[in-house]
Each structure stands twice: as structure tokens, then as C-alpha cells.
Amino acid sequence: MKNNAELIEALKQIVKEKGIDEDIIFEALETSLVTACKKDFGANYNVKVVVNRETGEFSCFIQKNVVEVVEDDSTEISLEDARLISPSYEIEDVVDIESTPKDFGRIAAQTAKQVVLQKLREAEREIVYNEYVTREKEVITGVVQRREGKNIIVAFGKTEAVLTPNEQVITEEYTPNERIKVYVNEVKQTTKGPFISVSRAHPELVKKLFLQEVPEIYDGVVEIKSISREAGARTKIAVYSNNPDVDAVGACVGQNGHRVNAIVNELGGEKIDIIDYSEIVEDFIAAALSPSKVIDVLLEPEEKVATVIVPDYQLSLAIGKEGQNVRLAARLTGHKIDIKTETVAVEMGILEPYEPYEEEYYEEGIYDNGDYEGAEDYDREVYEEE
């Protein structure tokens, strides 16, 4: 009895330390002991095991159905025999007949050890799953642990997540013990425990970082209407203010750029263009091509195609390095964008000739430290939303 009591005390201590419901442990222990008992009695027998959670005593019962005529004495008992046990029994009642094996205590102790280890693993996995499944589509901070093949393992306390190659940013190195913020793509339960997939490349990572950094977005005063990203290189984000007294772009940039710079630093120097969203599609497209200046936008709304005319000297800026600027603008606005210089537009007759522009030079903005050289060598084409 002393050993049983010590076993129960040890079980309760374990479940307390691990934060596991003790009912889970005891029910699993009783189920496992039922299996052990059936090896003695036979698989046909209905067996019930009860564990006294205070004294640690184990009791084993064979359960039999009360019937008028017994056809299988392993599972049935006559009404007459049942009433010898208790006069209150009726037909279809179930009688518990105690049949605890002599060495049941030893069996119980061995089984308890196995059950506890198994249930601890299962319960810990369930706790982890329940904790992180509610954090899907959120940003959390982790620590880079190690590489496993091409995967990066990121730890959150005692829990680990997987950063697969597709969710990594090519310009990032992921040094062990480095703290990084990741976007939780998916949490699913597997036979080996919870599988947590995270991302550093998802556009939502940038969106959530702005949500954390900009109170006006968190409060709903400023909305993020659209976002397009080429991870590690550049992001374009369109914002709108629901309050005419609040400048959406200014709120996102912050005083002296400290808000957007905090996000840029977290993203390893990724460039971020913040633009004003407009319900007027032509204005939105023109803004999306920032920092390039735009003379006119000719829209074909049904086809969602826009012909954008820019000054000749702004062509490379509008296209961007390897077409990046116009490609991101197309994704941001959801329109195909065909860029034409003013000279070509005049020659095609879609723009009236007028006096040449005085050349204006783009002054780099606080939230745009772009690099557009090389765009003039890029083969211009119509870019579609991807």
C-alpha cells in the first residue's frame, strides 16, 4: 500500500509540474491496466479498472450483463446469481465482480511508468499545439537554433518551428542564437507532435510589423489597403487614413522615420515604399510607381490595364532595377501596367505634344532608399499582377 501511495504522489507531482490535467493521466492508466488484465482473463471479458486517487489502491472488475438465460458466462450473469450479490439487480443491469489479480500491484506500477511517459509526451504536444494554433497568422519572436538540411529551426522557448527554404529570405543568413521575428504560416498536429511553419518572406510579415509599430494602424485610424513584396529587396505598401486630420504616410513613417526604420532594420535593410491609397484608380497607380513622376494614366477598367506615361528621363526610375518597381506596382494595384515615355506617347498619338519638361531630379525620401540603376537596360514590357 505504501508503494502505491508513493506512486500516486509521484504522479500528482509530475502532472502539477507539467501543467497536465491529472484526469488524463489516471484515465489513461486505467485504460492501460484494462488491457493488461485482459491478458489474464481473456479478450472476451469486459474489464474495468479503478484507481483510488488518494490511496493508490488498484481494483479490477469483470463486468457482466444481467440476463434471463446465460449464453456466454464471460460477459453474462443470470438474474438469480446477480441477486446473490445484490438484491437490487434487474435484467439489463451491469454487475461489477471484483477479480483483482494477485500480482496486480507490480503490473500496475510498470504500466503506470509507461503510461505517464506516453501521456506526458502527448499532453505536452497538445499544450504546445493549443498555444500556437491560436497564433496562426501572427508575428512572434524566436531564436535561430540550427540548420537541418535546407531548413532553419527557430525556437520559441521549448518549442521549435521550421523555416523552410521557400519562406526564407535569400539575403538573410540566420545565425545561431540570432533573435528574429517570424510570421506563423500554419500550425498542424502530426503523429510526431505539432508542426509549426513560419515565414520571413510572407508579405503579411511586413503588414503585421506595421500593425505592431504604428498605433494608428492598431487603432484602425489608418488602414493598410494593399501590400506587395519581393522579400529582401523591396516592399510597397498602400495606406489610407479614416481621419482627415491624420496623415497616413506620415503616421507610418514616424518622427524622423523611427517607425519605418524599426521595420526596415527588422527586415535586414529591405527597402519600403509607403504610398497613399486612393479610390481613384489612376491616382493610385501613379502613386504606386513612386518615386517615378507620372504625366498621365490611361485606364482600361474592364481589362484592368493601365497605360502609364512618364517623362523620358524617368523611364528607368519607373521601371526600376530589373523591372522591380513596375512589377511591385502592378501587384499593389491589381492592374497590368504598360509604361511609355512621353516621346513614344506623342508619336503614338495618345498624348498631345507640348513644351519639353524642365528636368527635375528625384530627391530620395525618408522611407525610400531605393536603387534603380540598371533599369534602362531592362527590356520594358507589360507587367501583370502575380
Short mmCIF file of C-alpha atoms in Angstrom, two decimals:
data_model
loop_
_atom_site.label_atom_id
_atom_site.label_comp_id
_atom_site.label_asym_id
_atom_site.label_seq_id
_atom_site.Cartn_x
_atom_site.Cartn_y
_atom_site.Cartn_z
CA MET A 1 0.00 0.00 0.00
CA LYS A 2 2.87 2.31 0.85
CA ASN A 3 4.37 1.85 -2.61
CA ASN A 4 1.01 2.57 -4.23
CA ALA A 5 0.61 5.78 -2.24
CA GLU A 6 4.11 6.88 -3.22
CA LEU A 7 3.29 6.15 -6.85
CA ILE A 8 0.14 8.29 -6.70
CA GLU A 9 2.07 11.10 -5.01
CA ALA A 10 4.73 10.94 -7.73
CA LEU A 11 2.06 11.05 -10.45
CA LYS A 12 0.39 14.07 -8.91
CA GLN A 13 3.71 15.86 -8.60
CA ILE A 14 4.51 15.25 -12.27
CA VAL A 15 1.15 16.48 -13.54
CA LYS A 16 1.44 19.57 -11.35
CA GLU A 17 4.90 20.44 -12.67
CA LYS A 18 3.90 19.84 -16.28
CA GLY A 19 0.53 21.54 -16.03
CA ILE A 20 -1.34 18.46 -17.21
CA ASP A 21 -4.87 17.56 -16.13
CA GLU A 22 -4.45 14.60 -13.74
CA ASP A 23 -7.70 13.08 -15.06
CA ILE A 24 -5.92 12.48 -18.37
CA ILE A 25 -3.15 10.53 -16.63
CA PHE A 26 -5.44 8.42 -14.42
CA GLU A 27 -7.91 7.62 -17.20
CA ALA A 28 -5.04 6.54 -19.46
CA LEU A 29 -3.59 4.45 -16.62
CA GLU A 30 -6.92 2.72 -16.04
CA THR A 31 -7.32 2.05 -19.78
CA SER A 32 -3.83 0.52 -19.97
CA LEU A 33 -4.48 -1.64 -16.93
CA VAL A 34 -7.66 -2.94 -18.56
CA THR A 35 -5.52 -4.18 -21.44
CA ALA A 36 -3.10 -5.81 -19.01
CA CYS A 37 -5.95 -7.57 -17.16
CA LYS A 38 -7.44 -8.94 -20.35
CA LYS A 39 -4.22 -10.86 -20.91
CA ASP A 40 -5.10 -12.84 -17.75
CA PHE A 41 -8.88 -13.12 -18.13
CA GLY A 42 -9.21 -13.27 -21.92
CA ALA A 43 -10.03 -10.77 -24.64
CA ASN A 44 -13.77 -11.55 -24.49
CA TYR A 45 -14.14 -10.31 -20.92
CA ASN A 46 -15.39 -6.80 -20.18
CA VAL A 47 -12.90 -5.45 -17.68
CA LYS A 48 -12.97 -2.28 -15.60
CA VAL A 49 -10.07 -0.96 -13.53
CA VAL A 50 -10.49 1.67 -10.82
CA VAL A 51 -7.58 3.55 -9.28
CA ASN A 52 -8.14 5.21 -5.94
CA ARG A 53 -6.53 8.60 -6.44
CA GLU A 54 -5.86 9.09 -2.75
CA THR A 55 -4.59 5.71 -1.52
CA GLY A 56 -3.23 4.38 -4.80
CA GLU A 57 -5.19 1.13 -4.49
CA PHE A 58 -5.95 -0.64 -7.75
CA SER A 59 -9.14 -2.68 -8.19
CA CYS A 60 -10.01 -4.84 -11.15
CA PHE A 61 -13.59 -5.82 -12.00
CA ILE A 62 -15.16 -8.13 -14.55
CA GLN A 63 -18.37 -6.59 -15.84
CA LYS A 64 -21.28 -8.85 -16.75
CA ASN A 65 -24.72 -8.08 -18.14
CA VAL A 66 -27.71 -9.40 -16.20
CA VAL A 67 -29.79 -11.70 -18.46
CA GLU A 68 -32.55 -14.29 -18.06
CA VAL A 69 -30.63 -17.03 -19.88
CA VAL A 70 -26.83 -17.05 -19.85
CA GLU A 71 -25.28 -17.84 -23.24
CA ASP A 72 -21.76 -16.52 -22.59
CA ASP A 73 -20.62 -16.70 -18.98
CA SER A 74 -17.61 -14.47 -19.70
CA THR A 75 -19.89 -11.48 -20.31
CA GLU A 76 -23.29 -12.51 -18.85
CA ILE A 77 -24.74 -13.43 -15.45
CA SER A 78 -28.17 -14.75 -14.57
CA LEU A 79 -30.59 -12.63 -12.58
CA GLU A 80 -30.56 -15.22 -9.82
CA ASP A 81 -26.76 -15.12 -9.43
CA ALA A 82 -26.72 -11.34 -9.69
CA ARG A 83 -29.19 -11.02 -6.83
CA LEU A 84 -26.91 -13.14 -4.66
CA ILE A 85 -24.50 -10.22 -4.94
CA SER A 86 -27.18 -7.55 -4.51
CA PRO A 87 -30.98 -7.94 -4.39
CA SER A 88 -31.41 -4.68 -6.31
CA TYR A 89 -30.16 -6.01 -9.65
CA GLU A 90 -32.60 -6.24 -12.58
CA ILE A 91 -32.43 -7.56 -16.14
CA GLU A 92 -30.06 -5.46 -18.36
CA ASP A 93 -28.13 -4.11 -15.35
CA VAL A 94 -24.35 -4.46 -15.30
CA VAL A 95 -22.69 -6.28 -12.41
CA ASP A 96 -19.12 -5.46 -11.34
CA ILE A 97 -17.41 -8.57 -9.97
CA GLU A 98 -14.07 -7.83 -8.30
CA SER A 99 -11.33 -10.04 -9.69
CA THR A 100 -8.05 -8.30 -8.91
CA PRO A 101 -5.02 -10.49 -9.80
CA LYS A 102 -2.53 -11.28 -7.04
CA ASP A 103 0.43 -9.53 -8.71
CA PHE A 104 -1.69 -6.63 -9.93
CA GLY A 105 0.31 -4.08 -7.94
CA ARG A 106 3.51 -4.93 -9.80
CA ILE A 107 1.74 -4.85 -13.14
CA ALA A 108 0.14 -1.53 -12.24
CA ALA A 109 3.45 0.07 -11.28
CA GLN A 110 5.12 -0.99 -14.55
CA THR A 111 2.13 0.12 -16.59
CA ALA A 112 1.92 3.44 -14.75
CA LYS A 113 5.50 4.31 -15.68
CA GLN A 114 4.88 3.62 -19.38
CA VAL A 115 1.56 5.46 -19.40
CA VAL A 116 2.93 8.51 -17.63
CA LEU A 117 5.81 8.86 -20.08
CA GLN A 118 3.50 8.45 -23.06
CA LYS A 119 0.82 10.78 -21.74
CA LEU A 120 3.36 13.40 -20.76
CA ARG A 121 4.60 13.49 -24.33
CA GLU A 122 1.06 13.61 -25.72
CA ALA A 123 -0.11 16.23 -23.23
CA GLU A 124 2.91 18.44 -23.80
CA ARG A 125 2.34 18.21 -27.55
CA GLU A 126 -1.32 19.11 -27.07
CA ILE A 127 -0.41 22.07 -24.88
CA VAL A 128 2.04 23.34 -27.49
CA TYR A 129 -0.49 22.83 -30.29
CA ASN A 130 -3.28 24.63 -28.42
CA GLU A 131 -0.97 27.52 -27.59
CA TYR A 132 0.33 28.10 -31.09
CA VAL A 133 -2.70 27.21 -33.21
CA THR A 134 -4.31 30.37 -31.81
CA ARG A 135 -1.27 32.33 -33.00
CA GLU A 136 -1.55 31.39 -36.66
CA LYS A 137 -1.23 34.46 -38.90
CA GLU A 138 0.56 36.36 -36.12
CA VAL A 139 4.15 37.55 -35.76
CA ILE A 140 6.19 36.13 -32.92
CA THR A 141 9.84 36.42 -31.89
CA GLY A 142 12.07 33.36 -31.93
CA VAL A 143 15.73 32.41 -31.73
CA VAL A 144 17.59 30.75 -34.61
CA GLN A 145 18.71 27.35 -33.33
CA ARG A 146 20.31 25.38 -36.14
CA ARG A 147 20.14 24.18 -39.72
CA GLU A 148 18.57 20.88 -40.68
CA GLY A 149 19.36 20.39 -44.33
CA LYS A 150 17.95 23.47 -46.05
CA ASN A 151 15.53 24.20 -43.20
CA ILE A 152 16.17 26.66 -40.39
CA ILE A 153 14.93 25.65 -36.95
CA VAL A 154 13.61 28.55 -34.88
CA ALA A 155 12.93 28.10 -31.16
CA PHE A 156 10.20 29.69 -29.04
CA GLY A 157 11.17 28.62 -25.54
CA LYS A 158 10.99 24.81 -25.59
CA THR A 159 9.01 24.77 -28.82
CA GLU A 160 10.55 24.71 -32.28
CA ALA A 161 9.28 25.89 -35.66
CA VAL A 162 10.51 25.27 -39.19
CA LEU A 163 11.57 27.97 -41.63
CA THR A 164 11.59 26.18 -44.98
CA PRO A 165 13.67 27.38 -47.98
CA ASN A 166 10.60 28.89 -49.67
CA GLU A 167 9.91 31.00 -46.58
CA GLN A 168 13.48 32.21 -46.15
CA VAL A 169 14.87 35.47 -47.50
CA ILE A 170 17.85 34.91 -49.75
CA THR A 171 19.74 37.89 -48.37
CA GLU A 172 19.46 36.73 -44.75
CA GLU A 173 21.99 34.40 -43.09
CA TYR A 174 20.14 33.17 -39.96
CA THR A 175 22.99 32.96 -37.49
CA PRO A 176 22.52 30.64 -34.47
CA ASN A 177 21.24 32.50 -31.37
CA GLU A 178 20.03 35.40 -33.54
CA ARG A 179 16.63 36.74 -32.49
CA ILE A 180 14.21 37.19 -35.39
CA LYS A 181 10.53 37.89 -35.88
CA VAL A 182 8.62 35.40 -37.99
CA TYR A 183 5.10 35.11 -39.40
CA VAL A 184 3.28 31.94 -38.31
CA ASN A 185 2.02 30.35 -41.52
CA GLU A 186 0.46 27.19 -40.17
CA VAL A 187 0.23 25.04 -37.05
CA LYS A 188 -0.89 21.45 -37.51
CA GLN A 189 -0.93 18.33 -35.34
CA THR A 190 1.08 15.33 -36.60
CA THR A 191 1.93 11.91 -35.21
CA LYS A 192 5.27 13.35 -34.12
CA GLY A 193 3.70 16.34 -32.44
CA PRO A 194 2.83 19.89 -33.55
CA PHE A 195 4.41 21.15 -36.76
CA ILE A 196 4.80 24.93 -36.82
CA SER A 197 5.62 26.51 -40.18
CA VAL A 198 6.93 30.09 -40.09
CA SER A 199 7.96 32.64 -42.70
CA ARG A 200 10.30 35.57 -43.15
CA ALA A 201 9.25 36.11 -46.77
CA HIS A 202 5.46 36.47 -46.46
CA PRO A 203 4.03 39.95 -47.23
CA GLU A 204 1.88 39.63 -44.11
CA LEU A 205 5.05 39.78 -42.02
CA VAL A 206 5.57 43.39 -43.12
CA LYS A 207 1.90 44.18 -42.58
CA LYS A 208 1.95 42.78 -39.04
CA LEU A 209 5.16 44.66 -38.23
CA PHE A 210 3.45 47.91 -39.20
CA LEU A 211 0.49 46.90 -37.04
CA GLN A 212 2.84 46.48 -34.08
CA GLU A 213 4.85 49.64 -34.75
CA VAL A 214 2.14 52.13 -35.76
CA PRO A 215 -0.56 52.84 -33.13
CA GLU A 216 -2.79 54.50 -35.73
CA ILE A 217 -2.96 51.20 -37.65
CA TYR A 218 -3.62 49.20 -34.49
CA ASP A 219 -6.44 51.62 -33.57
CA GLY A 220 -7.97 51.46 -37.06
CA VAL A 221 -7.41 55.14 -37.84
CA VAL A 222 -5.00 54.17 -40.62
CA GLU A 223 -5.69 51.16 -42.84
CA ILE A 224 -3.28 49.10 -44.91
CA LYS A 225 -5.19 48.73 -48.16
CA SER A 226 -2.67 46.76 -50.18
CA ILE A 227 0.84 45.37 -49.98
CA SER A 228 3.27 43.83 -52.44
CA ARG A 229 6.67 42.46 -51.58
CA GLU A 230 9.81 40.97 -53.02
CA ALA A 231 11.36 39.68 -49.82
CA GLY A 232 14.80 41.00 -49.03
CA ALA A 233 14.63 43.67 -51.73
CA ARG A 234 11.59 45.95 -51.64
CA THR A 235 8.05 46.27 -50.35
CA LYS A 236 5.32 48.66 -51.46
CA ILE A 237 2.51 49.35 -49.05
CA ALA A 238 -0.60 51.46 -49.69
CA VAL A 239 -2.18 53.15 -46.68
CA TYR A 240 -5.35 55.17 -46.13
CA SER A 241 -6.46 57.43 -43.28
CA ASN A 242 -10.03 57.33 -41.99
CA ASN A 243 -9.38 60.64 -40.22
CA PRO A 244 -8.74 63.70 -42.43
CA ASP A 245 -6.55 65.14 -39.69
CA VAL A 246 -4.20 62.14 -39.74
CA ASP A 247 -1.59 61.76 -42.47
CA ALA A 248 -1.46 58.03 -43.24
CA VAL A 249 2.03 58.04 -44.74
CA GLY A 250 3.38 60.31 -42.02
CA ALA A 251 1.96 58.06 -39.31
CA CYS A 252 3.68 55.03 -40.83
CA VAL A 253 6.99 56.85 -41.30
CA GLY A 254 7.03 58.30 -37.79
CA GLN A 255 9.00 61.21 -36.43
CA ASN A 256 12.41 61.28 -38.07
CA GLY A 257 11.46 57.97 -39.70
CA HIS A 258 11.83 55.98 -36.48
CA ARG A 259 8.74 53.79 -37.06
CA VAL A 260 9.53 52.65 -40.58
CA ASN A 261 13.24 52.43 -39.79
CA ALA A 262 12.50 49.98 -36.98
CA ILE A 263 10.71 47.77 -39.52
CA VAL A 264 13.46 48.18 -42.12
CA ASN A 265 16.03 47.14 -39.52
CA GLU A 266 13.99 44.08 -38.56
CA LEU A 267 13.85 43.14 -42.26
CA GLY A 268 17.61 43.46 -42.68
CA GLY A 269 17.54 46.71 -44.65
CA GLU A 270 14.70 45.81 -47.03
CA LYS A 271 13.50 48.98 -48.80
CA ILE A 272 9.94 50.09 -48.11
CA ASP A 273 7.83 52.46 -50.22
CA ILE A 274 4.81 53.84 -48.37
CA ILE A 275 2.19 55.45 -50.60
CA ASP A 276 -1.25 56.99 -50.19
CA TYR A 277 -4.10 54.78 -51.32
CA SER A 278 -6.75 56.42 -53.49
CA GLU A 279 -10.17 55.27 -54.65
CA ILE A 280 -9.34 57.00 -57.92
CA VAL A 281 -7.54 54.18 -59.68
CA GLU A 282 -5.47 56.45 -61.92
CA ASP A 283 -4.15 58.33 -58.90
CA PHE A 284 -3.43 55.08 -57.08
CA ILE A 285 -1.45 53.68 -60.00
CA ALA A 286 0.51 56.89 -60.37
CA ALA A 287 1.37 56.84 -56.67
CA ALA A 288 2.29 53.16 -56.81
CA LEU A 289 5.03 53.92 -59.35
CA SER A 290 6.73 56.23 -56.85
CA PRO A 291 9.44 57.50 -56.85
CA SER A 292 8.90 57.99 -60.58
CA LYS A 293 6.91 61.01 -61.76
CA VAL A 294 3.86 60.26 -63.89
CA ILE A 295 2.42 62.50 -66.62
CA ASP A 296 -0.80 60.59 -67.23
CA VAL A 297 -2.54 57.27 -66.66
CA LEU A 298 -4.86 55.89 -69.33
CA LEU A 299 -7.10 53.22 -67.90
CA GLU A 300 -8.98 50.32 -69.45
CA PRO A 301 -11.07 49.39 -66.40
CA GLU A 302 -12.72 46.26 -67.75
CA GLU A 303 -9.39 44.70 -68.70
CA LYS A 304 -7.68 46.21 -65.63
CA VAL A 305 -4.93 47.53 -67.87
CA ALA A 306 -3.22 50.90 -67.39
CA THR A 307 -1.00 52.72 -69.85
CA VAL A 308 1.25 54.99 -67.82
CA ILE A 309 3.09 57.89 -69.46
CA VAL A 310 6.26 59.13 -67.79
CA PRO A 311 8.86 61.75 -68.74
CA ASP A 312 11.61 60.29 -70.93
CA TYR A 313 14.26 60.78 -68.26
CA GLN A 314 12.08 58.96 -65.68
CA LEU A 315 11.71 55.70 -67.60
CA SER A 316 14.43 53.80 -65.79
CA LEU A 317 13.12 55.04 -62.44
CA ALA A 318 9.57 53.98 -63.26
CA ILE A 319 10.67 50.52 -64.35
CA GLY A 320 13.13 50.06 -61.51
CA LYS A 321 16.10 47.76 -61.27
CA GLU A 322 15.31 44.63 -63.30
CA GLY A 323 11.69 45.79 -63.53
CA GLN A 324 11.12 45.62 -59.81
CA ASN A 325 9.34 48.97 -59.35
CA VAL A 326 6.70 48.45 -62.01
CA ARG A 327 6.28 44.80 -61.08
CA LEU A 328 5.52 45.66 -57.45
CA ALA A 329 3.23 48.50 -58.53
CA ALA A 330 1.26 46.08 -60.70
CA ARG A 331 0.80 43.67 -57.78
CA LEU A 332 -0.10 46.51 -55.43
CA THR A 333 -2.82 47.93 -57.66
CA GLY A 334 -4.04 44.72 -59.27
CA HIS A 335 -3.58 46.19 -62.77
CA LYS A 336 -1.40 45.41 -65.73
CA ILE A 337 0.87 48.37 -66.26
CA ASP A 338 2.36 49.39 -69.60
CA ILE A 339 4.87 52.22 -69.27
CA LYS A 340 5.50 54.57 -72.18
CA THR A 341 7.72 57.62 -72.36
CA GLU A 342 6.14 60.94 -73.32
CA THR A 343 8.03 60.89 -76.64
CA VAL A 344 6.60 57.49 -77.57
CA ALA A 345 3.15 58.54 -76.37
CA VAL A 346 3.23 61.64 -78.59
CA GLU A 347 4.39 59.57 -81.56
CA MET A 348 1.54 57.12 -80.98
CA GLY A 349 -0.94 59.98 -80.76
CA ILE A 350 -2.10 59.16 -77.24
CA LEU A 351 -0.54 62.36 -75.81
CA GLU A 352 -0.72 65.88 -77.18
CA PRO A 353 2.70 67.38 -77.93
CA TYR A 354 3.77 70.21 -75.64
CA GLU A 355 6.83 72.06 -74.48
CA PRO A 356 9.50 69.77 -73.02
CA TYR A 357 9.70 69.33 -69.29
CA GLU A 358 12.36 71.03 -67.28
CA GLU A 359 14.26 68.13 -65.85
CA GLU A 360 13.50 67.54 -62.20
CA TYR A 361 15.62 65.36 -60.03
CA TYR A 362 14.17 62.91 -57.57
CA GLU A 363 15.26 63.57 -54.05
CA GLU A 364 15.46 60.37 -52.03
CA GLY A 365 12.71 60.20 -49.40
CA ILE A 366 12.98 59.24 -45.79
CA TYR A 367 11.32 55.87 -46.33
CA ASP A 368 12.71 55.12 -49.77
CA ASN A 369 16.40 54.40 -50.08
CA GLY A 370 15.95 52.81 -53.48
CA ASP A 371 18.42 51.64 -56.05
CA TYR A 372 17.11 51.87 -59.57
CA GLU A 373 20.27 51.92 -61.66
CA GLY A 374 20.36 49.39 -64.43
CA ALA A 375 16.68 49.73 -65.20
CA GLU A 376 17.45 51.41 -68.52
CA ASP A 377 18.94 48.11 -69.69
CA TYR A 378 15.84 46.21 -68.76
CA ASP A 379 13.50 45.13 -71.53
CA ARG A 380 10.28 47.05 -70.84
CA GLU A 381 7.08 45.04 -71.04
CA VAL A 382 3.58 44.92 -69.64
CA TYR A 383 3.70 43.78 -66.03
CA GLU A 384 0.85 41.83 -64.58
CA GLU A 385 -0.24 41.29 -61.03
CA GLU A 386 1.26 37.99 -59.87
#
